[in-house]
XYZ file of C-alpha atoms in Angstrom:
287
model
C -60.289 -39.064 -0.714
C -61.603 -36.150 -2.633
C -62.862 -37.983 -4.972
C -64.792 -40.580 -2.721
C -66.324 -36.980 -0.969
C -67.475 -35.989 -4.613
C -68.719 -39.100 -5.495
C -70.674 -38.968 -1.894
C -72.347 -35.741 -2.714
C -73.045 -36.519 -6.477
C -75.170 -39.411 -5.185
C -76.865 -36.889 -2.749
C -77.526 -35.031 -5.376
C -79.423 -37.582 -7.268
C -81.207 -39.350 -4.642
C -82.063 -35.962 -2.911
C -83.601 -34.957 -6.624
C -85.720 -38.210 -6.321
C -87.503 -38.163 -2.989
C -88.437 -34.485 -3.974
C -89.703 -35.162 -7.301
C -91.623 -38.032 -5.998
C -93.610 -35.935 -3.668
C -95.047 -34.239 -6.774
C -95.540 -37.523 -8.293
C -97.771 -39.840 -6.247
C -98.963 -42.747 -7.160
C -102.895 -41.313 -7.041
C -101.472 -38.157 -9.377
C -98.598 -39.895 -11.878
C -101.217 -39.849 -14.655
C -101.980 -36.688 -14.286
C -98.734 -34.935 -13.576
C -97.340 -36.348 -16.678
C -100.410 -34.849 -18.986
C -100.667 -31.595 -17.244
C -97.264 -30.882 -16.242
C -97.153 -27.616 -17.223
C -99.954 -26.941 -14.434
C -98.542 -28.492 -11.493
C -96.152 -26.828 -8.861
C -92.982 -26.180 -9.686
C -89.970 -27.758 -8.177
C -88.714 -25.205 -5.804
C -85.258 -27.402 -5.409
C -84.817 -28.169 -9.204
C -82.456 -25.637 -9.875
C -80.396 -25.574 -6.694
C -79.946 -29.559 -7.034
C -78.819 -28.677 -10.883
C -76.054 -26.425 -9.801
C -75.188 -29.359 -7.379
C -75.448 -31.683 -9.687
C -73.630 -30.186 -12.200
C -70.517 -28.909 -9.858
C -69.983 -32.040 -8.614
C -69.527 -33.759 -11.811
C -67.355 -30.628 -12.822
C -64.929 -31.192 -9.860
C -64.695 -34.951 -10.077
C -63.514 -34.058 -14.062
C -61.208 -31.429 -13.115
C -59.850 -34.098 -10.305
C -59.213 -37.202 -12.802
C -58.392 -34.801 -15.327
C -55.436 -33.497 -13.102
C -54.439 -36.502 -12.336
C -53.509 -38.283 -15.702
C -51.940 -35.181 -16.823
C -50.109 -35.306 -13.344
C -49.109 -38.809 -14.686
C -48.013 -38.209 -17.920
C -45.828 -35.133 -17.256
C -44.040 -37.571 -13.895
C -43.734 -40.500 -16.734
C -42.081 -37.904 -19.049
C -39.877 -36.211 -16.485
C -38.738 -39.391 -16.142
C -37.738 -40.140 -19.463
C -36.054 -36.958 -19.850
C -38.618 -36.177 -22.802
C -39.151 -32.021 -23.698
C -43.036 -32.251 -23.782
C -45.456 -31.487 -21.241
C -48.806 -31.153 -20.958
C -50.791 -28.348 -19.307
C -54.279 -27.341 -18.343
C -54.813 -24.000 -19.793
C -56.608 -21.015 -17.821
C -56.567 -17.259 -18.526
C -54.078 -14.792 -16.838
C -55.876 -12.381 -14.214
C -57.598 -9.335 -16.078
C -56.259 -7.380 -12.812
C -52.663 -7.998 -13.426
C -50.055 -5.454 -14.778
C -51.802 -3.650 -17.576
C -49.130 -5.372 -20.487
C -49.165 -8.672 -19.518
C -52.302 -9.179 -21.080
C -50.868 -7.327 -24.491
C -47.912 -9.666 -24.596
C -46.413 -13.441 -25.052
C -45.593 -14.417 -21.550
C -47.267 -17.328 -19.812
C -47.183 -18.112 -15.953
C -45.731 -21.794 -15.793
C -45.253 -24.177 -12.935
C -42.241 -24.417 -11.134
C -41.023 -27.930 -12.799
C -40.469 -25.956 -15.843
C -37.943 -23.739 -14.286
C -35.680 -27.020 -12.307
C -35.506 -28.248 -15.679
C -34.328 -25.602 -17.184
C -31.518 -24.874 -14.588
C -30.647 -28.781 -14.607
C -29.948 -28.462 -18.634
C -28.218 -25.223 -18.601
C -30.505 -23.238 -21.224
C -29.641 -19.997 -21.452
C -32.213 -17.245 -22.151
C -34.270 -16.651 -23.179
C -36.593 -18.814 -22.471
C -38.996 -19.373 -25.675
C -41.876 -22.756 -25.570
C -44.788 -23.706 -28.624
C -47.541 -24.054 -27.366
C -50.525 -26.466 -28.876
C -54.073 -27.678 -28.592
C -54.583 -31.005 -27.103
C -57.752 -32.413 -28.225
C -58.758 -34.633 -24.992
C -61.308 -37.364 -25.652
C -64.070 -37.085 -22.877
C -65.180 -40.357 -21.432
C -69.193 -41.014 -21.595
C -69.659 -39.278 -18.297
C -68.185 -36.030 -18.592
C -69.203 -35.310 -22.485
C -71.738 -33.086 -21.442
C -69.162 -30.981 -19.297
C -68.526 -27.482 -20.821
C -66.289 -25.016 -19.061
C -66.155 -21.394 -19.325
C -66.064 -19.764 -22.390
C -62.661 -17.856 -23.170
C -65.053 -15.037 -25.507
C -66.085 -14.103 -21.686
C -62.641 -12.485 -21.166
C -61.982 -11.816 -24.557
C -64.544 -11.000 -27.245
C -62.439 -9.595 -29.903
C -63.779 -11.887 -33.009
C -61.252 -11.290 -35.412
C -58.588 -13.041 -34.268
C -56.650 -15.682 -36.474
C -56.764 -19.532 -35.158
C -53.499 -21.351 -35.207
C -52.700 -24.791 -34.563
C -49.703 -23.801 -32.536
C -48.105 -20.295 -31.235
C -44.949 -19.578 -29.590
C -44.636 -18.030 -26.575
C -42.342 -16.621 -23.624
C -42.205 -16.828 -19.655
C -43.267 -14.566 -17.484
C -43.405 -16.160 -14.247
C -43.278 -19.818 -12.674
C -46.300 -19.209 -10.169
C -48.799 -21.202 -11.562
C -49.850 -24.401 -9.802
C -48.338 -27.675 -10.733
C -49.448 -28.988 -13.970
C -51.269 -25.428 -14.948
C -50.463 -22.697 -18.034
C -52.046 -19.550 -17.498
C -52.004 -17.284 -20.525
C -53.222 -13.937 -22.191
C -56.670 -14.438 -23.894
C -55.822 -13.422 -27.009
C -53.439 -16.604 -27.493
C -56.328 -18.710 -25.873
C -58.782 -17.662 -28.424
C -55.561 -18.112 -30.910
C -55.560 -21.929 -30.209
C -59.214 -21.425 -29.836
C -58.821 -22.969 -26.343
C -61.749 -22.874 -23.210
C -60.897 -23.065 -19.581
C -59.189 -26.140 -18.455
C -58.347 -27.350 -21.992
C -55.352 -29.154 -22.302
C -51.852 -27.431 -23.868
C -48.724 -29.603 -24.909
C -45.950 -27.196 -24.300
C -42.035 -27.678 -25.534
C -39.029 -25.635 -24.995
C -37.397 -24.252 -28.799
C -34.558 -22.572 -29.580
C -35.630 -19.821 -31.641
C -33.363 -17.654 -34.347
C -33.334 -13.973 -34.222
C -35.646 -11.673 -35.849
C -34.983 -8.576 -38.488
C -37.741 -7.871 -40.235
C -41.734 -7.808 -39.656
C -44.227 -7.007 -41.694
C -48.041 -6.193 -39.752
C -51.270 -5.739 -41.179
C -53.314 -3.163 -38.418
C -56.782 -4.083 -38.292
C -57.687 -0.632 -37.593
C -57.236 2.346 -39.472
C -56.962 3.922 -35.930
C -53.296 2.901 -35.583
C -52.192 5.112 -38.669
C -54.306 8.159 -36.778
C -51.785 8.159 -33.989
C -48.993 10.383 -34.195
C -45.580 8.312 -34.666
C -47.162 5.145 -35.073
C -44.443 3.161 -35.495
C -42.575 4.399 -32.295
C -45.467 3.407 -29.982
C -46.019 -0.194 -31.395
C -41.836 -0.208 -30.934
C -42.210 0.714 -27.585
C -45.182 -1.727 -26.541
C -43.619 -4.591 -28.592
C -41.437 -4.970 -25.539
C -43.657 -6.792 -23.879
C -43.302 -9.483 -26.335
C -40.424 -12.189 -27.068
C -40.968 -13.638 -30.251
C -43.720 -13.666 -32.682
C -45.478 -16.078 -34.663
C -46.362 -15.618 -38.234
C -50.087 -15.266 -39.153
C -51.015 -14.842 -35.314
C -53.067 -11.966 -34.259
C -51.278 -9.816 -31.807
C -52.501 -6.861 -30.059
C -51.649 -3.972 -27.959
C -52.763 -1.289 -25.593
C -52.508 2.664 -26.094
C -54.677 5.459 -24.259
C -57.222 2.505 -23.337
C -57.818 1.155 -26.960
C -56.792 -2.118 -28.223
C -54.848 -2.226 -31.496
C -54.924 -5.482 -33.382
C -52.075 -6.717 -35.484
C -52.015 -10.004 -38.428
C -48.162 -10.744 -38.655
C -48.090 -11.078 -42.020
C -44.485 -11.926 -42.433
C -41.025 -12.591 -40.463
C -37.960 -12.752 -41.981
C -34.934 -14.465 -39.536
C -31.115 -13.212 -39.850
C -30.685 -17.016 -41.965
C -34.233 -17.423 -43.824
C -36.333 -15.412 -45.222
C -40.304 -15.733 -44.417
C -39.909 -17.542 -41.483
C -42.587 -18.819 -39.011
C -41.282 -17.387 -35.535
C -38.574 -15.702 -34.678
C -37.267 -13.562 -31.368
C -37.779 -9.712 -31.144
C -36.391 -9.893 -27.805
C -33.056 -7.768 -27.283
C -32.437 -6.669 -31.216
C -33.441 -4.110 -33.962
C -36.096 -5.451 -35.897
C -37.298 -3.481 -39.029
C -40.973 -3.010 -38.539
C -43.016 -2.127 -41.936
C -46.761 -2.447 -42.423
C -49.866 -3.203 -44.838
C -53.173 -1.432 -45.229
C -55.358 -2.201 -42.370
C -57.448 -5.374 -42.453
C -60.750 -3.722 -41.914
C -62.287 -0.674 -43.251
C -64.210 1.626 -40.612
């Protein structure tokens, strides 16, 4: 039904566009409008009809869009398969001050039954990756919004995949909703598509961080305040770009390397509930 409504108005849209545009273009005038163009009237409705135009097509995307990854997710419910696939939006910038400085995603509520129904114990750890969705004809001109618009921090390293914690199951069905700086991570845009698993992660001892900013070795016990703020964060992934948030500036963090209590040099590992050893390299960027 929504989709018949959308349909309705993009053809509005288009015809409404038509009759308008024809009014400038006459049959006694055609000739001349198209070699003097730049002289005639302008199109007072152009630009609202645009923003029509281009919201419809928008909505009817989101709507199909939804509704295979609705289908694939029921298909692999079904077959008891760990993999699901998620449309990816930014967490609030208004909620709690850390959650933006952490790991933890806002999931749907499926996520949670299914974790009660097989018994996994916390905590509760998922890798996250890209899904590269091949627009059909229609829609390849449709560009959502840009994640640099909440985040625009450039130096942050891209990753194929990141691991990641939960912090709620709030989110609407079939929806991830994350911090920016692991959006930008997976270099991911609004309502790009996520595959998302549930791992069993070994526990962490040692990190090594590379600031970017010589700013963090200003502060006075360093180490104690990035202890103290890496609470907000579960596990970590190795050659990610974390950050954090002291007195209203952001630090920035490579994790350089993670060493596990069975390997050394690992690529993840939980920090959550144990003593981790914490050491650091010269900052990344020289101010």
């Amino acid at each position: 039904m929504v989709k018949i409504i959308l349909s309705i108005l993009l053809i509005f849209s288009f015809t409404l566009n038509i009759s308008i545009y024809s009014k400038y273009t006459t049959k006694n005038n055609l000739s001349y409008f198209l070699t003097n163009k730049n002289n005639n009237k302008k199109n007072p409705y152009s630009n609202i009809l645009t923003k029509i135009k281009n919201y419809t097509i928008k909505a009817i995307y989101k709507t199909e869009l939804l509704t295979y990854l609705n289908d694939i997710n029921n298909l692999n419910l079904g077959n008891g398969k760990n993999e699901f696939y998620l449309i990816a939006l930014p967490l609030s910038t208004f909620c709690h001050n850390n959650i933006q400085y952490s790991d933890k995603a806002s999931l749907p509520i499926f996520i949670y039954d299914i974790l009660l129904n097989k018994h996994i114990e916390v905590p509760w750890n998922f890798v996250i990756e890209k899904v590269n969705i091949k627009k059909p004809l229609t829609y390849e001109n449709v560009f959502m919004t840009d994640i640099n618009k909440f985040c625009e921090h450039k130096n942050i390293n891209k990753l194929d995949r990141i691991f990641i914690n939960v912090l709620d199951f709030k989110s609407k069905k079939n929806f991830i909703f994350l911090p920016t700086w692991i959006m930008k991570t997976l270099n991911l845009n609004c309502f790009d598509v996520v595959r998302l698993r549930f791992v069993k992660l070994e526990t962490c001892i040692s990190v090594v961080l590379q600031p970017h900013d010589k700013k963090f070795f200003e502060l006075e016990e360093p180490k104690k305040i990035l202890e103290e703020k890496l609470r907000y964060y579960s596990c970590l992934t190795k050659n990610s770009t974390i950050c954090i948030n002291h007195d209203n500036f952001i630090y920035y963090f490579d994790v350089v390397r993670i060493d596990s209590e069975n390997k050394k040099n690992v690529e993840v590992a939980s920090i959550q509930d144990t003593d981790v050893i914490f050491d650091f390299v010269k900052e990344k960027y020289a101010k």
